Amino acid sequence: MSIIESEEPNTDKNMDWIYAPADGDQEVEKCIERIEDALGFKLFTWQKHYLIYGRFRRYGQTTAKILRDLIVPGEPLDYTKRASCNAERIYREELRKIKEKLDAARIPTRPVFFTKQDRERYLRENDPRERARRQQDTRNL
């Protein structure tokens, strides 16, 4: 089996998502179909969303931002305080899921504190004095 043949089922799945309906409203979908017929091509789902809502979503920006936040070296991310809005709460939930997958695959990520205990554990484990004490304990064995 060639690489192209093995990718075909996945390609069909992706094509379905790329051209997915943007709205459950039959009237809106019929209008979009008429527009597509007039243009001679299908609109991508994010184009449909933009037409309907004036903005587009579901094109991967959140995932890309999360990956950048996790993979680009920097200070630990501190999410110990309550999220200020629903969008922030959802972002944190998605970040946690992606971090778990990256960690399971042993892909290095920035530390993330979801609880005060996470932060305290990190500070304890990365405190130079604590590290020196652990090394001393190891030598004494």
mmCIF file of N, CA and C in Angstrom:
data_model
loop_
_atom_site.group_PDB
_atom_site.id
_atom_site.type_symbol
_atom_site.label_atom_id
_atom_site.label_comp_id
_atom_site.label_asym_id
_atom_site.label_seq_id
_atom_site.Cartn_x
_atom_site.Cartn_y
_atom_site.Cartn_z
ATOM 1 N N MET A 1 0.856 -1.188 0.000
ATOM 2 C CA MET A 1 0.000 0.000 0.000
ATOM 3 C C MET A 1 0.890 1.235 0.000
ATOM 4 N N SER A 2 0.595 2.178 -0.851
ATOM 5 C CA SER A 2 1.395 3.397 -0.921
ATOM 6 C C SER A 2 0.985 4.375 0.170
ATOM 7 N N ILE A 3 1.819 5.369 0.389
ATOM 8 C CA ILE A 3 1.526 6.404 1.387
ATOM 9 C C ILE A 3 0.243 7.130 1.012
ATOM 10 N N ILE A 4 0.074 7.424 -0.259
ATOM 11 C CA ILE A 4 -1.121 8.155 -0.697
ATOM 12 C C ILE A 4 -2.384 7.356 -0.402
ATOM 13 N N GLU A 5 -2.355 6.059 -0.683
ATOM 14 C CA GLU A 5 -3.530 5.231 -0.409
ATOM 15 C C GLU A 5 -3.832 5.189 1.076
ATOM 16 N N SER A 6 -2.803 5.113 1.922
ATOM 17 C CA SER A 6 -3.031 5.026 3.357
ATOM 18 C C SER A 6 -3.588 6.322 3.918
ATOM 19 N N GLU A 7 -3.386 7.438 3.235
ATOM 20 C CA GLU A 7 -3.871 8.721 3.732
ATOM 21 C C GLU A 7 -5.270 9.057 3.233
ATOM 22 N N GLU A 8 -5.778 8.329 2.269
ATOM 23 C CA GLU A 8 -7.065 8.669 1.673
ATOM 24 C C GLU A 8 -8.212 8.762 2.673
ATOM 25 N N PRO A 9 -8.400 7.764 3.575
ATOM 26 C CA PRO A 9 -9.528 7.886 4.512
ATOM 27 C C PRO A 9 -9.429 9.130 5.372
ATOM 28 N N ASN A 10 -8.240 9.445 5.830
ATOM 29 C CA ASN A 10 -8.047 10.625 6.659
ATOM 30 C C ASN A 10 -8.328 11.896 5.860
ATOM 31 N N THR A 11 -7.950 11.917 4.595
ATOM 32 C CA THR A 11 -8.184 13.077 3.737
ATOM 33 C C THR A 11 -9.677 13.335 3.610
ATOM 34 N N ASP A 12 -10.462 12.283 3.398
ATOM 35 C CA ASP A 12 -11.918 12.446 3.287
ATOM 36 C C ASP A 12 -12.485 13.053 4.565
ATOM 37 N N LYS A 13 -12.013 12.577 5.695
ATOM 38 C CA LYS A 13 -12.480 13.109 6.978
ATOM 39 C C LYS A 13 -12.154 14.597 7.077
ATOM 40 N N ASN A 14 -10.932 14.977 6.701
ATOM 41 C CA ASN A 14 -10.535 16.378 6.760
ATOM 42 C C ASN A 14 -11.351 17.227 5.805
ATOM 43 N N MET A 15 -11.645 16.704 4.629
ATOM 44 C CA MET A 15 -12.425 17.461 3.654
ATOM 45 C C MET A 15 -13.825 17.717 4.200
ATOM 46 N N ASP A 16 -14.406 16.726 4.880
ATOM 47 C CA ASP A 16 -15.730 16.927 5.476
ATOM 48 C C ASP A 16 -15.698 18.082 6.467
ATOM 49 N N TRP A 17 -14.669 18.143 7.282
ATOM 50 C CA TRP A 17 -14.571 19.199 8.282
ATOM 51 C C TRP A 17 -14.344 20.552 7.623
ATOM 52 N N ILE A 18 -13.492 20.589 6.616
ATOM 53 C CA ILE A 18 -13.158 21.842 5.962
ATOM 54 C C ILE A 18 -14.386 22.500 5.338
ATOM 55 N N TYR A 19 -15.283 21.685 4.816
ATOM 56 C CA TYR A 19 -16.476 22.219 4.149
ATOM 57 C C TYR A 19 -17.740 22.036 4.991
ATOM 58 N N ALA A 20 -17.613 21.780 6.258
ATOM 59 C CA ALA A 20 -18.758 21.513 7.126
ATOM 60 C C ALA A 20 -19.731 22.692 7.159
ATOM 61 N N PRO A 21 -21.004 22.402 7.387
ATOM 62 C CA PRO A 21 -21.986 23.489 7.534
ATOM 63 C C PRO A 21 -21.609 24.385 8.711
ATOM 64 N N ALA A 22 -21.918 25.644 8.588
ATOM 65 C CA ALA A 22 -21.565 26.604 9.634
ATOM 66 C C ALA A 22 -22.700 26.822 10.616
ATOM 67 N N ASP A 23 -23.887 26.459 10.237
ATOM 68 C CA ASP A 23 -25.058 26.772 11.046
ATOM 69 C C ASP A 23 -26.086 25.664 10.852
ATOM 70 N N GLY A 24 -26.866 25.371 11.862
ATOM 71 C CA GLY A 24 -27.905 24.351 11.741
ATOM 72 C C GLY A 24 -29.165 24.858 11.065
ATOM 73 N N ASP A 25 -29.269 26.144 10.875
ATOM 74 C CA ASP A 25 -30.467 26.746 10.275
ATOM 75 C C ASP A 25 -30.542 26.394 8.789
ATOM 76 N N GLN A 26 -31.627 25.725 8.384
ATOM 77 C CA GLN A 26 -31.790 25.277 6.998
ATOM 78 C C GLN A 26 -31.802 26.440 6.014
ATOM 79 N N GLU A 27 -32.422 27.541 6.398
ATOM 80 C CA GLU A 27 -32.492 28.704 5.502
ATOM 81 C C GLU A 27 -31.091 29.260 5.228
ATOM 82 N N VAL A 28 -30.288 29.332 6.269
ATOM 83 C CA VAL A 28 -28.926 29.837 6.118
ATOM 84 C C VAL A 28 -28.123 28.895 5.225
ATOM 85 N N GLU A 29 -28.240 27.598 5.466
ATOM 86 C CA GLU A 29 -27.501 26.616 4.668
ATOM 87 C C GLU A 29 -27.928 26.657 3.201
ATOM 88 N N LYS A 30 -29.223 26.822 2.951
ATOM 89 C CA LYS A 30 -29.704 26.922 1.567
ATOM 90 C C LYS A 30 -29.133 28.162 0.882
ATOM 91 N N CYS A 31 -29.088 29.255 1.608
ATOM 92 C CA CYS A 31 -28.534 30.496 1.064
ATOM 93 C C CYS A 31 -27.053 30.306 0.721
ATOM 94 N N ILE A 32 -26.315 29.653 1.611
ATOM 95 C CA ILE A 32 -24.892 29.406 1.363
ATOM 96 C C ILE A 32 -24.721 28.492 0.155
ATOM 97 N N GLU A 33 -25.557 27.474 0.045
ATOM 98 C CA GLU A 33 -25.493 26.577 -1.122
ATOM 99 C C GLU A 33 -25.724 27.356 -2.418
ATOM 100 N N ARG A 34 -26.662 28.271 -2.410
ATOM 101 C CA ARG A 34 -26.931 29.085 -3.601
ATOM 102 C C ARG A 34 -25.722 29.959 -3.948
ATOM 103 N N ILE A 35 -25.095 30.521 -2.924
ATOM 104 C CA ILE A 35 -23.896 31.335 -3.135
ATOM 105 C C ILE A 35 -22.784 30.467 -3.742
ATOM 106 N N GLU A 36 -22.587 29.270 -3.170
ATOM 107 C CA GLU A 36 -21.555 28.364 -3.680
ATOM 108 C C GLU A 36 -21.833 27.971 -5.133
ATOM 109 N N ASP A 37 -23.099 27.700 -5.445
ATOM 110 C CA ASP A 37 -23.468 27.366 -6.830
ATOM 111 C C ASP A 37 -23.139 28.529 -7.762
ATOM 112 N N ALA A 38 -23.445 29.745 -7.314
ATOM 113 C CA ALA A 38 -23.191 30.922 -8.148
ATOM 114 C C ALA A 38 -21.691 31.134 -8.364
ATOM 115 N N LEU A 39 -20.890 30.867 -7.307
ATOM 116 C CA LEU A 39 -19.448 31.066 -7.403
ATOM 117 C C LEU A 39 -18.752 29.922 -8.143
ATOM 118 N N GLY A 40 -19.357 28.745 -8.087
ATOM 119 C CA GLY A 40 -18.754 27.584 -8.733
ATOM 120 C C GLY A 40 -17.763 26.839 -7.856
ATOM 121 N N PHE A 41 -17.740 27.133 -6.564
ATOM 122 C CA PHE A 41 -16.880 26.405 -5.626
ATOM 123 C C PHE A 41 -17.489 26.459 -4.245
ATOM 124 N N LYS A 42 -17.035 25.520 -3.391
ATOM 125 C CA LYS A 42 -17.532 25.452 -2.017
ATOM 126 C C LYS A 42 -16.767 26.428 -1.130
ATOM 127 N N LEU A 43 -17.463 27.002 -0.184
ATOM 128 C CA LEU A 43 -16.832 27.871 0.812
ATOM 129 C C LEU A 43 -16.315 27.010 1.965
ATOM 130 N N PHE A 44 -15.167 27.408 2.503
ATOM 131 C CA PHE A 44 -14.650 26.720 3.682
ATOM 132 C C PHE A 44 -15.532 27.062 4.876
ATOM 133 N N THR A 45 -15.524 26.175 5.882
ATOM 134 C CA THR A 45 -16.375 26.384 7.052
ATOM 135 C C THR A 45 -16.097 27.728 7.721
ATOM 136 N N TRP A 46 -14.817 28.148 7.797
ATOM 137 C CA TRP A 46 -14.506 29.438 8.452
ATOM 138 C C TRP A 46 -15.016 30.615 7.627
ATOM 139 N N GLN A 47 -15.108 30.457 6.308
ATOM 140 C CA GLN A 47 -15.691 31.521 5.477
ATOM 141 C C GLN A 47 -17.191 31.628 5.754
ATOM 142 N N LYS A 48 -17.827 30.492 5.912
ATOM 143 C CA LYS A 48 -19.263 30.477 6.230
ATOM 144 C C LYS A 48 -19.515 31.121 7.588
ATOM 145 N N HIS A 49 -18.677 30.786 8.550
ATOM 146 C CA HIS A 49 -18.814 31.391 9.882
ATOM 147 C C HIS A 49 -18.655 32.903 9.807
ATOM 148 N N TYR A 50 -17.697 33.343 9.026
ATOM 149 C CA TYR A 50 -17.474 34.782 8.899
ATOM 150 C C TYR A 50 -18.695 35.457 8.279
ATOM 151 N N LEU A 51 -19.281 34.849 7.270
ATOM 152 C CA LEU A 51 -20.484 35.409 6.647
ATOM 153 C C LEU A 51 -21.617 35.549 7.653
ATOM 154 N N ILE A 52 -21.785 34.534 8.472
ATOM 155 C CA ILE A 52 -22.919 34.501 9.402
ATOM 156 C C ILE A 52 -22.674 35.339 10.650
ATOM 157 N N TYR A 53 -21.495 35.207 11.247
ATOM 158 C CA TYR A 53 -21.241 35.800 12.553
ATOM 159 C C TYR A 53 -20.313 37.018 12.539
ATOM 160 N N GLY A 54 -19.688 37.292 11.410
ATOM 161 C CA GLY A 54 -18.769 38.411 11.343
ATOM 162 C C GLY A 54 -17.397 38.105 11.916
ATOM 163 N N ARG A 55 -17.164 36.866 12.242
ATOM 164 C CA ARG A 55 -15.858 36.396 12.722
ATOM 165 C C ARG A 55 -15.772 34.925 12.367
ATOM 166 N N PHE A 56 -14.581 34.382 12.388
ATOM 167 C CA PHE A 56 -14.482 32.966 12.108
ATOM 168 C C PHE A 56 -13.750 32.246 13.213
ATOM 169 N N ARG A 57 -14.144 31.003 13.366
ATOM 170 C CA ARG A 57 -13.606 30.157 14.419
ATOM 171 C C ARG A 57 -13.308 28.789 13.823
ATOM 172 N N ARG A 58 -12.778 27.929 14.666
ATOM 173 C CA ARG A 58 -12.524 26.538 14.282
ATOM 174 C C ARG A 58 -11.483 26.409 13.181
ATOM 175 N N TYR A 59 -10.508 27.277 13.165
ATOM 176 C CA TYR A 59 -9.463 27.150 12.163
ATOM 177 C C TYR A 59 -8.104 26.882 12.808
ATOM 178 N N GLY A 60 -8.081 26.601 14.095
ATOM 179 C CA GLY A 60 -6.866 26.155 14.750
ATOM 180 C C GLY A 60 -6.067 27.198 15.501
ATOM 181 N N GLN A 61 -6.557 28.417 15.592
ATOM 182 C CA GLN A 61 -5.792 29.462 16.263
ATOM 183 C C GLN A 61 -5.557 29.126 17.734
ATOM 184 N N THR A 62 -6.574 28.638 18.425
ATOM 185 C CA THR A 62 -6.420 28.334 19.849
ATOM 186 C C THR A 62 -5.396 27.225 20.048
ATOM 187 N N THR A 63 -5.466 26.182 19.243
ATOM 188 C CA THR A 63 -4.509 25.088 19.358
ATOM 189 C C THR A 63 -3.090 25.587 19.103
ATOM 190 N N ALA A 64 -2.916 26.397 18.081
ATOM 191 C CA ALA A 64 -1.591 26.937 17.767
ATOM 192 C C ALA A 64 -1.081 27.800 18.916
ATOM 193 N N LYS A 65 -1.938 28.627 19.491
ATOM 194 C CA LYS A 65 -1.529 29.497 20.609
ATOM 195 C C LYS A 65 -1.140 28.648 21.820
ATOM 196 N N ILE A 66 -1.928 27.618 22.093
ATOM 197 C CA ILE A 66 -1.620 26.731 23.221
ATOM 198 C C ILE A 66 -0.269 26.053 23.004
ATOM 199 N N LEU A 67 -0.044 25.539 21.807
ATOM 200 C CA LEU A 67 1.234 24.882 21.521
ATOM 201 C C LEU A 67 2.391 25.851 21.699
ATOM 202 N N ARG A 68 2.205 27.070 21.234
ATOM 203 C CA ARG A 68 3.261 28.084 21.397
ATOM 204 C C ARG A 68 3.497 28.375 22.879
ATOM 205 N N ASP A 69 2.418 28.533 23.641
ATOM 206 C CA ASP A 69 2.554 28.795 25.078
ATOM 207 C C ASP A 69 3.284 27.656 25.783
ATOM 208 N N LEU A 70 3.046 26.429 25.362
ATOM 209 C CA LEU A 70 3.639 25.273 26.035
ATOM 210 C C LEU A 70 5.059 24.964 25.585
ATOM 211 N N ILE A 71 5.361 25.185 24.318
ATOM 212 C CA ILE A 71 6.629 24.722 23.770
ATOM 213 C C ILE A 71 7.722 25.787 23.796
ATOM 214 N N VAL A 72 7.357 27.045 23.616
ATOM 215 C CA VAL A 72 8.367 28.108 23.619
ATOM 216 C C VAL A 72 8.867 28.294 25.055
ATOM 217 N N PRO A 73 10.183 28.203 25.243
ATOM 218 C CA PRO A 73 10.722 28.337 26.606
ATOM 219 C C PRO A 73 10.345 29.676 27.245
ATOM 220 N N GLY A 74 10.139 29.626 28.528
ATOM 221 C CA GLY A 74 9.806 30.834 29.270
ATOM 222 C C GLY A 74 9.462 30.494 30.698
ATOM 223 N N GLU A 75 8.980 31.474 31.388
ATOM 224 C CA GLU A 75 8.564 31.289 32.774
ATOM 225 C C GLU A 75 7.383 30.320 32.826
ATOM 226 N N PRO A 76 7.197 29.638 33.953
ATOM 227 C CA PRO A 76 6.034 28.762 34.089
ATOM 228 C C PRO A 76 4.727 29.549 33.914
ATOM 229 N N LEU A 77 3.724 28.872 33.409
ATOM 230 C CA LEU A 77 2.399 29.481 33.275
ATOM 231 C C LEU A 77 1.653 29.268 34.575
ATOM 232 N N ASP A 78 1.133 30.328 35.156
ATOM 233 C CA ASP A 78 0.465 30.252 36.449
ATOM 234 C C ASP A 78 -1.037 30.484 36.278
ATOM 235 N N TYR A 79 -1.788 29.395 36.372
ATOM 236 C CA TYR A 79 -3.245 29.463 36.264
ATOM 237 C C TYR A 79 -3.893 29.110 37.602
ATOM 238 N N THR A 80 -3.262 29.535 38.691
ATOM 239 C CA THR A 80 -3.796 29.208 40.011
ATOM 240 C C THR A 80 -4.969 30.099 40.399
ATOM 241 N N LYS A 81 -5.065 31.263 39.772
ATOM 242 C CA LYS A 81 -6.204 32.143 40.054
ATOM 243 C C LYS A 81 -7.368 31.779 39.157
ATOM 244 N N ARG A 82 -8.566 31.997 39.643
ATOM 245 C CA ARG A 82 -9.783 31.674 38.890
ATOM 246 C C ARG A 82 -9.805 32.425 37.557
ATOM 247 N N ALA A 83 -10.251 31.732 36.519
ATOM 248 C CA ALA A 83 -10.366 32.347 35.192
ATOM 249 C C ALA A 83 -11.338 33.522 35.266
ATOM 250 N N SER A 84 -11.017 34.586 34.536
ATOM 251 C CA SER A 84 -11.839 35.798 34.601
ATOM 252 C C SER A 84 -13.081 35.726 33.721
ATOM 253 N N CYS A 85 -13.091 34.780 32.760
ATOM 254 C CA CYS A 85 -14.265 34.646 31.887
ATOM 255 C C CYS A 85 -14.329 33.218 31.357
ATOM 256 N N ASN A 86 -15.437 32.891 30.710
ATOM 257 C CA ASN A 86 -15.647 31.548 30.200
ATOM 258 C C ASN A 86 -14.616 31.181 29.127
ATOM 259 N N ALA A 87 -14.274 32.118 28.263
ATOM 260 C CA ALA A 87 -13.298 31.848 27.203
ATOM 261 C C ALA A 87 -11.944 31.468 27.809
ATOM 262 N N GLU A 88 -11.552 32.160 28.870
ATOM 263 C CA GLU A 88 -10.287 31.851 29.540
ATOM 264 C C GLU A 88 -10.343 30.475 30.191
ATOM 265 N N ARG A 89 -11.484 30.132 30.781
ATOM 266 C CA ARG A 89 -11.659 28.813 31.406
ATOM 267 C C ARG A 89 -11.524 27.712 30.362
ATOM 268 N N ILE A 90 -12.156 27.908 29.210
ATOM 269 C CA ILE A 90 -12.088 26.920 28.131
ATOM 270 C C ILE A 90 -10.651 26.791 27.623
ATOM 271 N N TYR A 91 -9.969 27.924 27.469
ATOM 272 C CA TYR A 91 -8.575 27.917 27.021
ATOM 273 C C TYR A 91 -7.727 27.070 27.965
ATOM 274 N N ARG A 92 -7.899 27.271 29.245
ATOM 275 C CA ARG A 92 -7.119 26.528 30.236
ATOM 276 C C ARG A 92 -7.422 25.032 30.166
ATOM 277 N N GLU A 93 -8.695 24.690 29.985
ATOM 278 C CA GLU A 93 -9.069 23.280 29.876
ATOM 279 C C GLU A 93 -8.410 22.634 28.659
ATOM 280 N N GLU A 94 -8.420 23.336 27.541
ATOM 281 C CA GLU A 94 -7.793 22.818 26.323
ATOM 282 C C GLU A 94 -6.283 22.723 26.495
ATOM 283 N N LEU A 95 -5.683 23.725 27.136
ATOM 284 C CA LEU A 95 -4.249 23.708 27.381
ATOM 285 C C LEU A 95 -3.875 22.503 28.235
ATOM 286 N N ARG A 96 -4.674 22.224 29.243
ATOM 287 C CA ARG A 96 -4.397 21.077 30.129
ATOM 288 C C ARG A 96 -4.434 19.771 29.326
ATOM 289 N N LYS A 97 -5.438 19.607 28.474
ATOM 290 C CA LYS A 97 -5.562 18.379 27.670
ATOM 291 C C LYS A 97 -4.368 18.218 26.730
ATOM 292 N N ILE A 98 -3.990 19.308 26.079
ATOM 293 C CA ILE A 98 -2.865 19.244 25.134
ATOM 294 C C ILE A 98 -1.562 18.988 25.884
ATOM 295 N N LYS A 99 -1.383 19.631 27.032
ATOM 296 C CA LYS A 99 -0.168 19.419 27.827
ATOM 297 C C LYS A 99 -0.057 17.964 28.250
ATOM 298 N N GLU A 100 -1.151 17.367 28.669
ATOM 299 C CA GLU A 100 -1.129 15.960 29.074
ATOM 300 C C GLU A 100 -0.681 15.068 27.917
ATOM 301 N N LYS A 101 -1.163 15.363 26.724
ATOM 302 C CA LYS A 101 -0.781 14.566 25.551
ATOM 303 C C LYS A 101 0.691 14.768 25.202
ATOM 304 N N LEU A 102 1.163 16.001 25.255
ATOM 305 C CA LEU A 102 2.569 16.272 24.964
ATOM 306 C C LEU A 102 3.475 15.632 26.018
ATOM 307 N N ASP A 103 3.084 15.742 27.280
ATOM 308 C CA ASP A 103 3.865 15.136 28.356
ATOM 309 C C ASP A 103 3.924 13.623 28.192
ATOM 310 N N ALA A 104 2.796 13.006 27.831
ATOM 311 C CA ALA A 104 2.747 11.552 27.631
ATOM 312 C C ALA A 104 3.656 11.130 26.485
ATOM 313 N N ALA A 105 3.802 12.002 25.488
ATOM 314 C CA ALA A 105 4.675 11.724 24.343
ATOM 315 C C ALA A 105 6.118 12.157 24.629
ATOM 316 N N ARG A 106 6.372 12.613 25.844
ATOM 317 C CA ARG A 106 7.701 13.078 26.284
ATOM 318 C C ARG A 106 8.217 14.256 25.464
ATOM 319 N N ILE A 107 7.297 15.121 25.083
ATOM 320 C CA ILE A 107 7.672 16.359 24.399
ATOM 321 C C ILE A 107 7.811 17.425 25.482
ATOM 322 N N PRO A 108 8.972 18.044 25.596
ATOM 323 C CA PRO A 108 9.180 19.028 26.668
ATOM 324 C C PRO A 108 8.202 20.203 26.570
ATOM 325 N N THR A 109 7.640 20.553 27.708
ATOM 326 C CA THR A 109 6.725 21.694 27.784
ATOM 327 C C THR A 109 7.100 22.556 28.984
ATOM 328 N N ARG A 110 6.614 23.792 28.944
ATOM 329 C CA ARG A 110 6.811 24.685 30.090
ATOM 330 C C ARG A 110 6.004 24.158 31.268
ATOM 331 N N PRO A 111 6.481 24.413 32.463
ATOM 332 C CA PRO A 111 5.672 24.067 33.635
ATOM 333 C C PRO A 111 4.385 24.898 33.648
ATOM 334 N N VAL A 112 3.309 24.283 34.094
ATOM 335 C CA VAL A 112 2.021 24.967 34.208
ATOM 336 C C VAL A 112 1.465 24.669 35.591
ATOM 337 N N PHE A 113 1.062 25.719 36.285
ATOM 338 C CA PHE A 113 0.467 25.565 37.610
ATOM 339 C C PHE A 113 -1.043 25.727 37.478
ATOM 340 N N PHE A 114 -1.768 24.646 37.734
ATOM 341 C CA PHE A 114 -3.222 24.724 37.740
ATOM 342 C C PHE A 114 -3.749 24.881 39.165
ATOM 343 N N THR A 115 -2.913 24.485 40.125
ATOM 344 C CA THR A 115 -3.288 24.609 41.538
ATOM 345 C C THR A 115 -2.124 25.215 42.309
ATOM 346 N N LYS A 116 -2.409 25.681 43.503
ATOM 347 C CA LYS A 116 -1.336 26.218 44.351
ATOM 348 C C LYS A 116 -0.344 25.113 44.713
ATOM 349 N N GLN A 117 -0.850 23.884 44.838
ATOM 350 C CA GLN A 117 0.023 22.750 45.144
ATOM 351 C C GLN A 117 1.015 22.498 43.997
ATOM 352 N N ASP A 118 0.548 22.656 42.747
ATOM 353 C CA ASP A 118 1.451 22.515 41.592
ATOM 354 C C ASP A 118 2.597 23.517 41.701
ATOM 355 N N ARG A 119 2.247 24.759 42.010
ATOM 356 C CA ARG A 119 3.253 25.819 42.105
ATOM 357 C C ARG A 119 4.214 25.548 43.255
ATOM 358 N N GLU A 120 3.691 25.167 44.422
ATOM 359 C CA GLU A 120 4.538 24.900 45.583
ATOM 360 C C GLU A 120 5.491 23.729 45.322
ATOM 361 N N ARG A 121 4.975 22.666 44.679
ATOM 362 C CA ARG A 121 5.806 21.511 44.354
ATOM 363 C C ARG A 121 6.937 21.914 43.404
ATOM 364 N N TYR A 122 6.597 22.704 42.376
ATOM 365 C CA TYR A 122 7.600 23.163 41.411
ATOM 366 C C TYR A 122 8.674 24.000 42.111
ATOM 367 N N LEU A 123 8.262 24.931 42.943
ATOM 368 C CA LEU A 123 9.220 25.798 43.638
ATOM 369 C C LEU A 123 10.113 24.987 44.569
ATOM 370 N N ARG A 124 9.521 24.009 45.260
ATOM 371 C CA ARG A 124 10.282 23.154 46.150
ATOM 372 C C ARG A 124 11.327 22.346 45.362
ATOM 373 N N GLU A 125 10.882 21.758 44.235
ATOM 374 C CA GLU A 125 11.768 20.907 43.432
ATOM 375 C C GLU A 125 12.838 21.708 42.701
ATOM 376 N N ASN A 126 12.605 22.982 42.451
ATOM 377 C CA ASN A 126 13.549 23.793 41.693
ATOM 378 C C ASN A 126 14.293 24.811 42.534
ATOM 379 N N ASP A 127 14.101 24.769 43.836
ATOM 380 C CA ASP A 127 14.830 25.640 44.755
ATOM 381 C C ASP A 127 16.269 25.126 44.849
ATOM 382 N N PRO A 128 17.253 25.987 44.553
ATOM 383 C CA PRO A 128 18.659 25.537 44.585
ATOM 384 C C PRO A 128 19.057 24.925 45.926
ATOM 385 N N ARG A 129 18.549 25.483 47.026
ATOM 386 C CA ARG A 129 18.889 24.940 48.349
ATOM 387 C C ARG A 129 18.311 23.539 48.521
ATOM 388 N N GLU A 130 17.085 23.349 48.046
ATOM 389 C CA GLU A 130 16.444 22.036 48.142
ATOM 390 C C GLU A 130 17.173 21.024 47.261
ATOM 391 N N ARG A 131 17.576 21.448 46.067
ATOM 392 C CA ARG A 131 18.308 20.570 45.145
ATOM 393 C C ARG A 131 19.642 20.152 45.780
ATOM 394 N N ALA A 132 20.339 21.101 46.389
ATOM 395 C CA ALA A 132 21.620 20.797 47.043
ATOM 396 C C ALA A 132 21.407 19.813 48.197
ATOM 397 N N ARG A 133 20.331 20.004 48.959
ATOM 398 C CA ARG A 133 20.039 19.093 50.075
ATOM 399 C C ARG A 133 19.781 17.681 49.577
ATOM 400 N N ARG A 134 19.037 17.546 48.455
ATOM 401 C CA ARG A 134 18.747 16.223 47.902
ATOM 402 C C ARG A 134 20.039 15.547 47.416
ATOM 403 N N GLN A 135 20.921 16.344 46.793
ATOM 404 C CA GLN A 135 22.191 15.791 46.322
ATOM 405 C C GLN A 135 23.028 15.321 47.514
ATOM 406 N N GLN A 136 23.029 16.089 48.578
ATOM 407 C CA GLN A 136 23.770 15.719 49.790
ATOM 408 C C GLN A 136 23.208 14.425 50.389
ATOM 409 N N ASP A 137 21.875 14.314 50.431
ATOM 410 C CA ASP A 137 21.239 13.110 50.948
ATOM 411 C C ASP A 137 21.629 11.895 50.107
ATOM 412 N N THR A 138 21.713 12.069 48.790
ATOM 413 C CA THR A 138 22.071 10.986 47.885
ATOM 414 C C THR A 138 23.510 10.549 48.140
ATOM 415 N N ARG A 139 24.390 11.501 48.366
ATOM 416 C CA ARG A 139 25.807 11.185 48.635
ATOM 417 C C ARG A 139 25.962 10.436 49.937
ATOM 418 N N ASN A 140 25.113 10.708 50.924
ATOM 419 C CA ASN A 140 25.205 10.078 52.237
ATOM 420 C C ASN A 140 24.694 8.649 52.244
ATOM 421 N N LEU A 141 24.081 8.221 51.163
ATOM 422 C CA LEU A 141 23.564 6.839 51.142
ATOM 423 C C LEU A 141 24.607 5.818 50.983
#
